[in-house]
Structures are given as structure tokens and as C-alpha cells.
Amino acid sequence: MRKIEIIPLYYDKEILPGDDLGKIIVELAEKTGISIKNKDVVVVSHKVVSKAEGRVISLNAIKPSQRAIEISMKTGKDSKIVELILREASEVLKVGDGHIITLSRHGIVCANSGVDRSNSGGPNKVVLLPVDPDKSAEKIRVRIRDLTGKDVAVVISDTYGRPFRLGVINLAIGLSGIKPFRDYIGKPDRNGYIMRVTQVAIVDEIASAAELVMGQGSESTPFAIIRNVNYEACNECSCKELIMDKDKWLFK
Amino acid sequence: MRKIEIIPLYYDKEILPGDDLGKIIVELAEKTGISIKNKDVVVVSHKVVSKAEGRVISLNAIKPSQRAIEISMKTGKDSKIVELILREASEVLKVGDGHIITLSRHGIVCANSGVDRSNSGGPNKVVLLPVDPDKSAEKIRVRIRDLTGKDVAVVISDTYGRPFRLGVINLAIGLSGIKPFRDYIGKPDRNGYIMRVTQVAIVDEIASAAELVMGQGSESTPFAIIRNVNYEACNECSCKELIMDKDKWLFK
């Protein structure tokens, strides 16, 4: 029996620009009494990655554009936050009462381009997504390998809504060392029927599994280690592989 | 430290109509060397639920309607399967080359109304979704309680694609004994900022976590026990709470 474990790493200090996340994770694992093993998956909330990379913006410094002011009036959102949402978007898809859905610069369809006010470190601050989450994941992975000699996978997670379903779930926005899919195409099922379409987005399921211990509020658990996941190691893989080309979208 | 465990229950026999899933789960847990505990979450693949409930259809018996034949020509899908997809749909949303997206009778936006050819038990058979997955979950939960005296939660899972993202993930289609959301609305974050919108669809994250051990192909693991999840017990909750009213849809 291959039992999976989801191990929370509690950290109640504020992450500051320049903080060494790989080192923090290794130290927390030691403190928690588990040593990092080969093939562990380390899940990191994007928020601490953004903070370590200085992607926290003080709203005082933002001057909203005319377009941001217009969208602010339409949505009831703070015009300075709207300005940041526009800067982080490659395209605005939907604007309405209380919501702005964009295609983020990373290619993710999301609310507010991922610009987030919760757990930002202060009332007048917001957190933007990391500039290149795959690179952020790789940096943490290399650092963990340097410190421990262990080869892990790293997944950066963030919270997303769904178009036809209530509630948010965690998805992967960056990865290193792991193939994002578990691929069943061309493989037989139990009856020998050859499966034609199934690719499981395993990194998204890993991000969701980690959220069960990480939480969204005051839990102070920005890291989790998932142990015993059956995944394919991959050095050249990217979270961008999960992005569906716009010309394949069935809903607009 | 509250470590979550995801324990696979391997079962390589075919599930037959009338099979007692609650009893099978209890016996498998004993055989696996873990006894079921209060507050465990038992995740069950919808496919075995459908099989136990006789929701497997032989295609030989199906006569496609004129509409099914037309959609079959447009999509390249077997007209008998299209007929079943139409019967299981409350509304057809998109029809195109190779795909039929419907609103299922349960209110879920999905491909093919959940009609599924893989692991159906034979080349000419397809599996339909359970008629009332919440009721199916409740039946299993009550049976486990009767046999063990333990009060667990039960989640029925199925695989879904996402409108703007490649790969499928597991979501919950039925539940018993668990509140589907972990609710942060009105709660403070680490900085005291009051969160206004966040409801985490924890049953979907549980279904995704379970999929990491269950798999989609020949894994023969239709059950998983998830231990130590922080969830709110609920006797009157339903998976229907996750359904977004159609008038709230932003994408059509």
C-alpha cells in the first residue's frame, strides 16, 4: 500500500523580500521532525513566493489610469487595485458588478489577474503573482537540493474560482521537477479498452491536496510536503503546458 | 502537526449490481490493516457506485433518436452513446468536432453528461452517473456506521475537464456528512484583514487529493480513505450547494 502523506509546515513569521524560501523549508522540515526525501513534492503558496520576490505593492504609490477609474466605477472596486489588475492582465475578459475576469500575463483565466489583498502584510498592500512561477519553483528546488542533497519537485499554488461552480480550489501556477500530467492516452483500462483522451492534471490535484492543510486565512501554513505521490520526474516541464490555447476555448 | 493521510483501498474484482459498497469498504480497510476512524473521509469513485446501482447500459439495447444521429455526424461520436448523453442532459450547451458539453441532470457542466466508456466492464457498455449521488453517499455512510460504529464522511468523485485549462481533475458529485465548503467569509487573515469572498470547495479538493492514489486507468483503486482532514461535519449538506445558478454564469 502506497499511502500518501500531506505534511503541513507551519511558519508564523512574515516573509520579507529576499528571504531564502528553500532554506526556510528545509529548516521547517527539520524542526517538524521529518527530513526531506527524494521524490517529495514541496508545495509553496504563491503568496510567500511573491513576498520573497518583492511583489508586494503599496497602494499609496499607485496612480490609477482613466480606464482603471471607469472600471472601478462599474465594479465598485478600489481604482488603485483596478489599475494593478489591468497592468497584470494580458486581456480583460469580463467586467461586471464586483468582478473583473482577466487573462493574466501567465495565460491563466482568473479573477483580478491574481492581485490579492488578503495576507498581504498590511491594510494598504496587495500581492501580485510571481513574474515567472516556474522559475520561482526551480530556484526553491535547486536550493533544497543544494542544502539536503535530495531531489524533490516543487509546485507553486494559488486559489481559483470556477466558471460554473461555486467555491475556490487551489491550482498549480508554477512547477519544477515534475511532469504536470499523468497521461493515460493509449493506455488500457481494466477491461483492455484503450483510453483516448485522459490526461490528469496531477499538479493541480497536488495543489488542491496541499490546500487541505495550508488554508486561506490565518492558518500560517504556507508550505506543505506531499510524500509518496506517484509522479513522473521532469526537468524541462512547465506549468504553461496546462494553458489551453484561446482558439480551443468552448466558452467565451 | 496535523498530517493528512491518503490511504488507497485496492479492489480488483468487478463491482456488480446490488454489491454492498459500505461492507466492501469496511472489509478492505480491515484487510489493509487500518481500521476506519471517526472523521475519516471515504472517497468513492462514481464508477463503482454506478455499477452497484445498475447504471451500466449495454449499447446493444439503445436505439438512437434522429437528433442523436445528427449530433453523431457532427461530432464523430457513436450515435447510441450520443443518445444516452442526450437522455442524461438537462441541456446541451456546446456541440462540436469531437465534443458534446451538457448541463447534466445533476446541474453539472460536463463533457458527455458524464456518460463514460472507460472501465465500464465491457467493450459494448457505458456507465452513467448515479441518479442521486448524495443519496448514494448517504447509503454508504450509514452502512459504514452500522458495521463499525464510526461516523465518517463520504464523497463520491468523478473526473472533469476545465473550460480554459488542459487536463482533467477529480471533483465531488455527491457527499454525505460533510459541509462542502470551508468558509472564510468574515474571518480575519494573518493581518486582521476581513476576507469577503473566500469559500474553499473543500470536497472538490478532497476528491482531487484522493485521485492521487485512485487513478483513471487500470489501477483498481476505486476507494480511498482520507484521514485528519479538518472539515465541518454536516448532516443536511448536499453537493448541489456547489452548483452555480445559470444566471450567475459569466461565460456562455
Short mmCIF file of C-alpha atoms in Angstrom, two decimals:
data_model
loop_
_atom_site.label_atom_id
_atom_site.label_comp_id
_atom_site.label_asym_id
_atom_site.label_seq_id
_atom_site.Cartn_x
_atom_site.Cartn_y
_atom_site.Cartn_z
CA MET A 1 0.00 0.00 0.00
CA ARG A 2 1.40 3.34 -1.08
CA LYS A 3 -0.08 5.80 1.41
CA ILE A 4 0.30 9.49 0.58
CA GLU A 5 1.10 11.92 3.38
CA ILE A 6 0.38 15.64 3.36
CA ILE A 7 2.61 17.30 5.91
CA PRO A 8 1.96 20.93 6.86
CA LEU A 9 4.90 23.23 7.58
CA TYR A 10 3.82 25.92 9.97
CA TYR A 11 5.56 29.32 9.71
CA ASP A 12 4.14 32.29 11.55
CA LYS A 13 6.71 34.93 10.63
CA GLU A 14 6.13 37.38 7.81
CA ILE A 15 8.12 36.58 4.64
CA LEU A 16 10.25 39.54 3.57
CA PRO A 17 11.85 40.47 0.23
CA GLY A 18 14.99 38.41 -0.31
CA ASP A 19 14.01 35.66 2.15
CA ASP A 20 15.52 32.30 1.21
CA LEU A 21 12.44 30.05 0.87
CA GLY A 22 14.40 26.88 0.14
CA LYS A 23 16.36 27.30 3.34
CA ILE A 24 13.23 28.15 5.34
CA ILE A 25 11.51 24.98 4.03
CA VAL A 26 14.48 22.76 4.89
CA GLU A 27 14.71 24.23 8.40
CA LEU A 28 10.96 23.89 8.98
CA ALA A 29 11.04 20.26 7.84
CA GLU A 30 13.86 19.54 10.29
CA LYS A 31 12.03 21.37 13.07
CA THR A 32 8.86 19.41 12.26
CA GLY A 33 10.82 16.20 12.69
CA ILE A 34 10.66 14.99 9.10
CA SER A 35 13.66 15.09 6.85
CA ILE A 36 13.10 15.87 3.19
CA LYS A 37 13.28 12.80 0.95
CA ASN A 38 13.88 12.21 -2.74
CA LYS A 39 10.61 12.43 -4.73
CA ASP A 40 8.84 14.53 -2.09
CA VAL A 41 6.65 17.24 -3.61
CA VAL A 42 7.04 20.58 -1.87
CA VAL A 43 4.01 22.84 -2.35
CA VAL A 44 4.52 26.55 -1.77
CA SER A 45 1.76 29.15 -1.60
CA HIS A 46 2.37 31.76 -4.30
CA LYS A 47 1.90 34.43 -1.69
CA VAL A 48 5.15 33.72 0.14
CA VAL A 49 6.95 33.42 -3.22
CA SER A 50 5.61 36.83 -4.23
CA LYS A 51 6.64 38.32 -0.90
CA ALA A 52 10.16 36.87 -1.08
CA GLU A 53 10.44 38.24 -4.61
CA GLY A 54 9.28 41.72 -3.64
CA ARG A 55 5.95 41.50 -5.49
CA VAL A 56 4.08 43.33 -2.74
CA ILE A 57 2.83 46.75 -3.78
CA SER A 58 1.85 49.63 -1.57
CA LEU A 59 -1.37 51.13 -2.91
CA ASN A 60 -0.21 54.61 -1.84
CA ALA A 61 2.24 54.65 -4.74
CA ILE A 62 -0.33 53.80 -7.44
CA LYS A 63 -1.95 56.40 -9.69
CA PRO A 64 -4.99 54.92 -11.46
CA SER A 65 -5.41 55.47 -15.19
CA GLN A 66 -8.64 56.77 -16.73
CA ARG A 67 -9.60 53.23 -17.75
CA ALA A 68 -8.99 51.96 -14.21
CA ILE A 69 -11.24 54.72 -12.84
CA GLU A 70 -14.01 53.77 -15.27
CA ILE A 71 -13.80 50.07 -14.40
CA SER A 72 -13.63 50.99 -10.73
CA MET A 73 -16.98 52.79 -11.02
CA LYS A 74 -18.52 49.83 -12.85
CA THR A 75 -17.28 47.20 -10.39
CA GLY A 76 -17.16 49.06 -7.09
CA LYS A 77 -13.50 48.09 -6.71
CA ASP A 78 -10.75 50.44 -5.49
CA SER A 79 -9.39 52.24 -8.58
CA LYS A 80 -5.77 51.69 -7.50
CA ILE A 81 -6.34 47.94 -7.28
CA VAL A 82 -8.07 48.03 -10.68
CA GLU A 83 -5.00 49.80 -12.07
CA LEU A 84 -2.79 46.93 -10.84
CA ILE A 85 -5.24 44.34 -12.21
CA LEU A 86 -5.01 46.00 -15.64
CA ARG A 87 -1.20 46.11 -15.51
CA GLU A 88 -1.07 42.38 -14.64
CA ALA A 89 -3.54 41.38 -17.39
CA SER A 90 -2.76 40.50 -20.97
CA GLU A 91 -6.51 40.81 -21.71
CA VAL A 92 -9.64 41.82 -19.83
CA LEU A 93 -12.34 39.18 -20.47
CA LYS A 94 -15.32 40.20 -18.31
CA VAL A 95 -16.13 43.28 -16.27
CA GLY A 96 -19.26 43.43 -14.15
CA ASP A 97 -20.73 44.20 -10.79
CA GLY A 98 -17.97 43.28 -8.33
CA HIS A 99 -15.84 41.24 -10.72
CA ILE A 100 -13.02 41.61 -13.23
CA ILE A 101 -12.03 38.41 -15.05
CA THR A 102 -8.79 38.63 -16.97
CA LEU A 103 -6.31 36.56 -18.84
CA SER A 104 -3.23 37.07 -16.68
CA ARG A 105 0.20 37.69 -18.14
CA HIS A 106 0.89 33.99 -17.39
CA GLY A 107 -2.07 32.90 -19.54
CA ILE A 108 -4.39 31.98 -16.66
CA VAL A 109 -8.06 32.97 -16.77
CA CYS A 110 -8.68 34.35 -13.31
CA ALA A 111 -10.35 36.96 -11.15
CA ASN A 112 -8.41 40.22 -10.74
CA SER A 113 -5.27 38.97 -12.56
CA GLY A 114 -4.39 37.27 -9.28
CA VAL A 115 -3.98 40.62 -7.49
CA ASP A 116 -4.77 39.77 -3.89
CA ARG A 117 -5.45 41.78 -0.79
CA SER A 118 -5.59 39.01 1.85
CA ASN A 119 -2.48 38.10 3.84
CA SER A 120 -0.62 40.86 2.01
CA GLY A 121 1.18 42.05 5.13
CA GLY A 122 -0.77 45.26 5.69
CA PRO A 123 -4.05 47.08 5.04
CA ASN A 124 -2.72 49.18 2.18
CA LYS A 125 -0.77 46.47 0.45
CA VAL A 126 -1.60 43.94 -2.27
CA VAL A 127 0.28 40.92 -3.54
CA LEU A 128 0.90 40.32 -7.24
CA LEU A 129 1.65 36.90 -8.75
CA PRO A 130 5.32 35.96 -9.21
CA VAL A 131 6.69 37.14 -12.56
CA ASP A 132 7.78 33.63 -13.63
CA PRO A 133 6.38 30.98 -11.25
CA ASP A 134 8.22 28.08 -12.96
CA LYS A 135 11.50 29.90 -12.35
CA SER A 136 10.50 30.60 -8.74
CA ALA A 137 9.80 26.88 -8.28
CA GLU A 138 13.11 25.92 -9.85
CA LYS A 139 15.02 28.29 -7.60
CA ILE A 140 13.46 26.71 -4.49
CA ARG A 141 14.06 23.20 -5.83
CA VAL A 142 17.75 23.85 -6.57
CA ARG A 143 18.23 25.41 -3.16
CA ILE A 144 16.64 22.39 -1.40
CA ARG A 145 18.90 20.07 -3.42
CA ASP A 146 21.97 22.12 -2.52
CA LEU A 147 21.12 22.07 1.17
CA THR A 148 19.95 18.45 1.53
CA GLY A 149 21.21 16.50 -1.50
CA LYS A 150 17.60 15.42 -2.13
CA ASP A 151 15.82 15.80 -5.45
CA VAL A 152 12.26 16.98 -4.88
CA ALA A 153 9.57 18.50 -7.07
CA VAL A 154 8.25 21.97 -6.29
CA VAL A 155 4.73 23.23 -7.06
CA ILE A 156 3.64 26.85 -6.55
CA SER A 157 -0.08 27.05 -5.75
CA ASP A 158 -2.78 29.69 -5.95
CA THR A 159 -6.53 29.83 -5.41
CA TYR A 160 -9.01 29.96 -8.29
CA GLY A 161 -12.74 30.11 -8.87
CA ARG A 162 -14.51 28.02 -11.49
CA PRO A 163 -16.81 29.34 -14.21
CA PHE A 164 -19.83 27.14 -13.41
CA ARG A 165 -19.17 26.06 -9.87
CA LEU A 166 -19.12 27.79 -6.50
CA GLY A 167 -16.14 27.87 -4.20
CA VAL A 168 -12.45 28.18 -4.93
CA ILE A 169 -9.79 25.47 -5.12
CA ASN A 170 -6.03 25.53 -5.31
CA LEU A 171 -4.30 25.03 -8.66
CA ALA A 172 -0.67 24.98 -9.72
CA ILE A 173 0.79 28.14 -11.27
CA GLY A 174 4.44 27.08 -11.28
CA LEU A 175 6.36 23.82 -11.12
CA SER A 176 9.83 22.36 -11.22
CA GLY A 177 10.96 18.74 -11.48
CA ILE A 178 7.53 17.22 -12.17
CA LYS A 179 5.52 16.46 -15.29
CA PRO A 180 2.20 18.32 -14.92
CA PHE A 181 0.11 15.48 -16.32
CA ARG A 182 -0.39 11.82 -15.59
CA ASP A 183 -1.03 10.53 -19.05
CA TYR A 184 -3.48 7.71 -19.79
CA ILE A 185 -3.80 8.29 -23.54
CA GLY A 186 -3.24 5.00 -25.36
CA LYS A 187 -3.23 3.02 -22.11
CA PRO A 188 -5.74 0.26 -21.38
CA ASP A 189 -8.36 0.42 -18.66
CA ARG A 190 -9.19 -2.62 -16.52
CA ASN A 191 -11.13 -4.15 -19.43
CA GLY A 192 -8.48 -3.53 -22.07
CA TYR A 193 -10.37 -0.56 -23.57
CA ILE A 194 -7.80 1.93 -24.86
CA MET A 195 -8.30 5.38 -23.33
CA ARG A 196 -8.25 8.17 -25.86
CA VAL A 197 -8.37 11.43 -24.00
CA THR A 198 -7.49 11.19 -20.36
CA GLN A 199 -4.64 13.36 -19.15
CA VAL A 200 -4.93 14.00 -15.42
CA ALA A 201 -3.62 17.42 -14.34
CA ILE A 202 -1.77 15.91 -11.42
CA VAL A 203 -0.04 19.15 -10.36
CA ASP A 204 -3.43 20.79 -9.91
CA GLU A 205 -4.59 17.86 -7.78
CA ILE A 206 -1.39 18.14 -5.74
CA ALA A 207 -2.02 21.86 -5.19
CA SER A 208 -5.60 21.08 -4.08
CA ALA A 209 -4.43 18.31 -1.77
CA ALA A 210 -1.91 20.67 -0.16
CA GLU A 211 -4.61 23.28 0.43
CA LEU A 212 -6.31 20.85 2.81
CA VAL A 213 -3.52 21.64 5.30
CA MET A 214 -2.48 25.12 4.12
CA GLY A 215 -5.73 27.08 4.33
CA GLN A 216 -6.56 30.59 3.15
CA GLY A 217 -6.93 32.59 6.33
CA SER A 218 -4.86 32.80 9.48
CA GLU A 219 -3.51 29.23 9.37
CA SER A 220 0.11 30.39 8.82
CA THR A 221 0.93 27.28 6.81
CA PRO A 222 2.39 28.47 3.51
CA PHE A 223 4.25 25.20 2.78
CA ALA A 224 3.33 21.53 2.61
CA ILE A 225 5.28 18.42 1.78
CA ILE A 226 3.42 15.69 -0.09
CA ARG A 227 5.10 12.34 0.21
CA ASN A 228 4.65 9.18 -1.89
CA VAL A 229 2.88 10.72 -4.88
CA ASN A 230 3.36 8.64 -7.99
CA TYR A 231 4.59 11.29 -10.44
CA GLU A 232 6.94 11.46 -13.38
CA ALA A 233 10.07 13.49 -12.71
CA CYS A 234 10.79 16.05 -15.43
CA ASN A 235 13.49 18.67 -15.73
CA GLU A 236 12.16 20.59 -18.73
CA CYS A 237 8.45 20.70 -17.82
CA SER A 238 6.48 23.91 -17.30
CA CYS A 239 3.15 24.87 -15.79
CA LYS A 240 2.49 26.62 -19.10
CA GLU A 241 1.68 23.17 -20.53
CA LEU A 242 -1.65 23.41 -18.69
CA ILE A 243 -2.70 26.53 -20.57
CA MET A 244 -5.34 25.91 -23.24
CA ASP A 245 -4.86 27.90 -26.45
CA LYS A 246 -7.52 30.55 -26.76
CA ASP A 247 -8.71 29.16 -30.09
CA LYS A 248 -9.67 25.93 -28.27
CA TRP A 249 -11.90 27.69 -25.73
CA LEU A 250 -15.51 26.48 -25.97
CA PHE A 251 -16.85 29.18 -23.64
CA LYS A 252 -16.25 32.91 -24.09
CA MET B 1 1.27 18.79 13.43
CA ARG B 2 -1.89 17.50 11.81
CA LYS B 3 -0.63 15.31 8.96
CA ILE B 4 -3.22 14.16 6.43
CA GLU B 5 -3.03 10.61 5.11
CA ILE B 6 -4.50 9.40 1.82
CA ILE B 7 -4.91 5.63 2.03
CA PRO B 8 -5.72 3.69 -1.15
CA LEU B 9 -8.06 0.71 -0.94
CA TYR B 10 -7.21 -1.73 -3.70
CA TYR B 11 -10.06 -3.84 -5.12
CA ASP B 12 -9.52 -5.79 -8.30
CA LYS B 13 -12.91 -7.50 -8.61
CA GLU B 14 -15.63 -6.13 -10.83
CA ILE B 15 -18.44 -4.37 -8.91
CA LEU B 16 -21.83 -5.89 -9.75
CA PRO B 17 -25.39 -4.55 -9.40
CA GLY B 18 -26.51 -4.83 -5.78
CA ASP B 19 -22.98 -5.03 -4.36
CA ASP B 20 -22.78 -3.64 -0.82
CA LEU B 21 -20.15 -0.89 -1.15
CA GLY B 22 -20.17 0.06 2.54
CA LYS B 23 -19.38 -3.51 3.50
CA ILE B 24 -16.71 -3.84 0.80
CA ILE B 25 -15.02 -0.64 2.06
CA VAL B 26 -15.05 -1.81 5.69
CA GLU B 27 -13.61 -5.21 4.72
CA LEU B 28 -10.92 -3.64 2.51
CA ALA B 29 -9.93 -1.26 5.31
CA GLU B 30 -9.55 -4.20 7.70
CA LYS B 31 -7.60 -6.17 5.11
CA THR B 32 -5.35 -3.15 4.53
CA GLY B 33 -4.61 -3.07 8.23
CA ILE B 34 -6.26 0.23 9.04
CA SER B 35 -9.49 0.40 10.95
CA ILE B 36 -11.96 3.11 10.00
CA LYS B 37 -12.00 6.03 12.44
CA ASN B 38 -14.47 8.75 13.28
CA LYS B 39 -14.00 11.80 10.99
CA ASP B 40 -12.32 9.78 8.23
CA VAL B 41 -13.41 10.86 4.75
CA VAL B 42 -14.16 7.92 2.48
CA VAL B 43 -13.86 8.83 -1.21
CA VAL B 44 -15.62 6.54 -3.68
CA SER B 45 -15.24 6.67 -7.46
CA HIS B 46 -18.64 7.30 -9.02
CA LYS B 47 -17.99 4.40 -11.35
CA VAL B 48 -18.30 1.72 -8.69
CA VAL B 49 -21.35 3.49 -7.28
CA SER B 50 -22.96 3.46 -10.71
CA LYS B 51 -22.10 -0.20 -11.18
CA ALA B 52 -23.50 -1.19 -7.78
CA GLU B 53 -26.66 0.76 -8.62
CA GLY B 54 -27.09 -0.89 -12.02
CA ARG B 55 -26.28 2.24 -14.01
CA VAL B 56 -24.32 0.32 -16.65
CA ILE B 57 -26.00 0.27 -20.04
CA SER B 58 -25.42 -2.14 -22.87
CA LEU B 59 -25.22 -0.18 -26.10
CA ASN B 60 -26.91 -3.05 -27.98
CA ALA B 61 -30.22 -2.10 -26.40
CA ILE B 62 -30.10 1.60 -27.43
CA LYS B 63 -31.96 2.98 -30.43
CA PRO B 64 -30.66 6.46 -31.30
CA SER B 65 -33.14 9.27 -31.98
CA GLN B 66 -32.95 11.46 -35.08
CA ARG B 67 -31.32 14.23 -33.02
CA ALA B 68 -28.71 11.79 -31.68
CA ILE B 69 -27.90 10.71 -35.24
CA GLU B 70 -27.45 14.33 -36.34
CA ILE B 71 -25.15 15.14 -33.39
CA SER B 72 -23.31 11.88 -34.00
CA MET B 73 -22.47 13.01 -37.56
CA LYS B 74 -21.34 16.42 -36.32
CA THR B 75 -19.13 15.07 -33.54
CA GLY B 76 -17.94 11.72 -34.87
CA LYS B 77 -19.30 10.02 -31.74
CA ASP B 78 -21.24 6.73 -31.71
CA SER B 79 -24.93 7.62 -32.17
CA LYS B 80 -26.01 5.24 -29.39
CA ILE B 81 -23.68 6.97 -26.94
CA VAL B 82 -24.97 10.34 -28.13
CA GLU B 83 -28.50 9.11 -27.43
CA LEU B 84 -27.52 8.32 -23.84
CA ILE B 85 -25.74 11.69 -23.48
CA LEU B 86 -28.95 13.44 -24.56
CA ARG B 87 -31.08 11.41 -22.16
CA GLU B 88 -28.73 12.28 -19.27
CA ALA B 89 -28.64 16.01 -20.12
CA SER B 90 -30.97 18.72 -18.91
CA GLU B 91 -29.49 21.00 -21.59
CA VAL B 92 -26.98 20.71 -24.43
CA LEU B 93 -24.56 23.65 -24.20
CA LYS B 94 -21.95 23.07 -26.94
CA VAL B 95 -21.68 20.61 -29.80
CA GLY B 96 -18.60 20.48 -31.98
CA ASP B 97 -15.93 18.35 -33.53
CA GLY B 98 -15.45 15.52 -31.03
CA HIS B 99 -17.20 17.14 -28.09
CA ILE B 100 -20.63 17.48 -26.52
CA ILE B 101 -20.79 19.73 -23.45
CA THR B 102 -24.01 19.47 -21.48
CA LEU B 103 -25.61 20.54 -18.28
CA SER B 104 -26.20 17.16 -16.66
CA ARG B 105 -29.41 16.30 -14.86
CA HIS B 106 -27.47 16.97 -11.64
CA GLY B 107 -26.67 20.52 -12.75
CA ILE B 108 -23.01 19.90 -13.58
CA VAL B 109 -21.48 21.39 -16.73
CA CYS B 110 -19.54 18.48 -18.18
CA ALA B 111 -18.47 16.57 -21.26
CA ASN B 112 -20.93 13.89 -22.46
CA SER B 113 -23.29 14.25 -19.45
CA GLY B 114 -20.79 12.06 -17.60
CA VAL B 115 -21.52 9.07 -19.86
CA ASP B 116 -18.28 7.11 -19.75
CA ARG B 117 -16.85 4.24 -21.74
CA SER B 118 -13.67 3.50 -19.74
CA ASN B 119 -13.70 0.83 -17.01
CA SER B 120 -17.33 0.12 -17.88
CA GLY B 121 -16.88 -3.64 -17.60
CA GLY B 122 -17.00 -4.47 -21.31
CA PRO B 123 -16.46 -3.12 -24.82
CA ASN B 124 -20.14 -2.52 -25.53
CA LYS B 125 -21.04 -1.00 -22.19
CA VAL B 126 -21.12 2.53 -20.83
CA VAL B 127 -21.50 3.85 -17.31
CA LEU B 128 -23.97 6.60 -16.44
CA LEU B 129 -23.70 8.83 -13.36
CA PRO B 130 -25.62 7.75 -10.24
CA VAL B 131 -29.19 9.10 -10.23
CA ASP B 132 -28.75 10.86 -6.86
CA PRO B 133 -25.09 10.89 -5.78
CA ASP B 134 -25.82 12.50 -2.39
CA LYS B 135 -28.18 9.64 -1.61
CA SER B 136 -25.60 7.11 -2.80
CA ALA B 137 -23.05 8.71 -0.45
CA GLU B 138 -25.51 8.66 2.44
CA LYS B 139 -26.29 4.98 1.90
CA ILE B 140 -22.58 4.10 2.06
CA ARG B 141 -22.06 6.31 5.12
CA VAL B 142 -24.96 4.77 7.03
CA ARG B 143 -23.77 1.27 6.17
CA ILE B 144 -20.23 2.03 7.40
CA ARG B 145 -21.67 3.42 10.62
CA ASP B 146 -23.85 0.34 11.11
CA LEU B 147 -20.92 -2.00 10.57
CA THR B 148 -18.23 -0.13 12.52
CA GLY B 149 -19.97 2.35 14.83
CA LYS B 150 -17.78 5.08 13.30
CA ASP B 151 -19.13 8.31 11.86
CA VAL B 152 -17.31 9.14 8.63
CA ALA B 153 -17.96 11.49 5.72
CA VAL B 154 -18.43 10.07 2.23
CA VAL B 155 -17.56 11.85 -1.02
CA ILE B 156 -18.40 10.46 -4.48
CA SER B 157 -15.86 11.63 -7.06
CA ASP B 158 -15.76 11.98 -10.83
CA THR B 159 -13.35 13.38 -13.39
CA TYR B 160 -13.90 16.73 -15.11
CA GLY B 161 -12.22 18.95 -17.66
CA ARG B 162 -11.89 22.70 -17.23
CA PRO B 163 -13.03 25.36 -19.73
CA PHE B 164 -9.69 27.18 -20.05
CA ARG B 165 -7.20 24.64 -18.82
CA LEU B 166 -5.88 21.33 -20.11
CA GLY B 167 -6.11 18.07 -18.22
CA VAL B 168 -8.85 16.67 -16.02
CA ILE B 169 -9.14 16.65 -12.24
CA ASN B 170 -11.44 14.89 -9.81
CA LEU B 171 -14.35 16.78 -8.30
CA ALA B 172 -17.10 15.80 -5.88
CA ILE B 173 -20.51 14.90 -7.30
CA GLY B 174 -22.06 13.53 -4.11
CA LEU B 175 -21.44 13.86 -0.39
CA SER B 176 -22.75 12.84 2.99
CA GLY B 177 -21.76 14.02 6.45
CA ILE B 178 -19.52 16.90 5.37
CA LYS B 179 -20.04 20.58 4.64
CA PRO B 180 -18.82 21.14 1.05
CA PHE B 181 -17.14 24.46 1.83
CA ARG B 182 -14.56 25.71 4.27
CA ASP B 183 -15.82 29.19 4.83
CA TYR B 184 -13.52 32.18 5.35
CA ILE B 185 -16.10 34.91 4.73
CA GLY B 186 -15.97 37.39 7.59
CA LYS B 187 -12.86 35.80 9.06
CA PRO B 188 -9.59 37.67 9.53
CA ASP B 189 -6.40 36.86 7.65
CA ARG B 190 -3.00 36.98 9.41
CA ASN B 191 -3.06 40.78 9.30
CA GLY B 192 -6.61 41.16 10.57
CA TYR B 193 -7.99 41.99 7.11
CA ILE B 194 -11.54 40.60 6.91
CA MET B 195 -11.94 38.24 3.98
CA ARG B 196 -15.00 38.96 1.90
CA VAL B 197 -15.34 36.20 -0.65
CA THR B 198 -13.34 33.11 0.10
CA GLN B 199 -15.24 29.85 0.33
CA VAL B 200 -12.96 26.91 -0.35
CA ALA B 201 -14.70 23.98 -2.08
CA ILE B 202 -13.08 21.52 0.26
CA VAL B 203 -14.98 18.46 -1.05
CA ASP B 204 -13.56 19.09 -4.51
CA GLU B 205 -10.05 19.33 -3.07
CA ILE B 206 -10.68 16.08 -1.18
CA ALA B 207 -11.81 14.38 -4.42
CA SER B 208 -8.65 15.64 -6.17
CA ALA B 209 -6.43 14.51 -3.33
CA ALA B 210 -7.98 11.03 -3.46
CA GLU B 211 -7.37 10.82 -7.20
CA LEU B 212 -3.63 10.90 -6.50
CA VAL B 213 -3.97 7.31 -5.27
CA MET B 214 -7.07 6.18 -7.21
CA GLY B 215 -6.07 6.81 -10.82
CA GLN B 216 -8.12 6.61 -14.01
CA GLY B 217 -6.80 3.51 -15.77
CA SER B 218 -6.02 0.02 -14.59
CA GLU B 219 -5.10 0.96 -11.02
CA SER B 220 -8.09 -0.92 -9.50
CA THR B 221 -8.32 1.53 -6.62
CA PRO B 222 -11.91 2.80 -6.54
CA PHE B 223 -11.82 3.81 -2.86
CA ALA B 224 -9.58 5.97 -0.68
CA ILE B 225 -9.70 6.96 2.95
CA ILE B 226 -8.50 10.46 3.79
CA ARG B 227 -7.60 10.83 7.42
CA ASN B 228 -7.15 14.00 9.52
CA VAL B 229 -8.87 16.47 7.20
CA ASN B 230 -10.14 19.48 9.10
CA TYR B 231 -13.77 19.59 7.92
CA GLU B 232 -17.11 20.57 9.33
CA ALA B 233 -19.47 17.65 9.85
CA CYS B 234 -22.93 18.25 8.39
CA ASN B 235 -25.96 16.00 8.19
CA GLU B 236 -28.12 18.11 5.88
CA CYS B 237 -25.47 19.22 3.36
CA SER B 238 -25.60 18.42 -0.34
CA CYS B 239 -23.19 18.53 -3.26
CA LYS B 240 -25.86 20.62 -5.02
CA GLU B 241 -24.63 23.58 -2.93
CA LEU B 242 -21.63 23.73 -5.30
CA ILE B 243 -23.83 24.34 -8.35
CA MET B 244 -23.77 27.93 -9.59
CA ASP B 245 -27.12 29.27 -10.77
CA LYS B 246 -27.14 29.70 -14.52
CA ASP B 247 -27.95 33.39 -14.23
CA LYS B 248 -24.60 33.88 -12.42
CA TRP B 249 -22.53 32.33 -15.22
CA LEU B 250 -20.04 34.81 -16.67
CA PHE B 251 -19.09 32.57 -19.61
CA LYS B 252 -21.59 31.02 -22.01
#
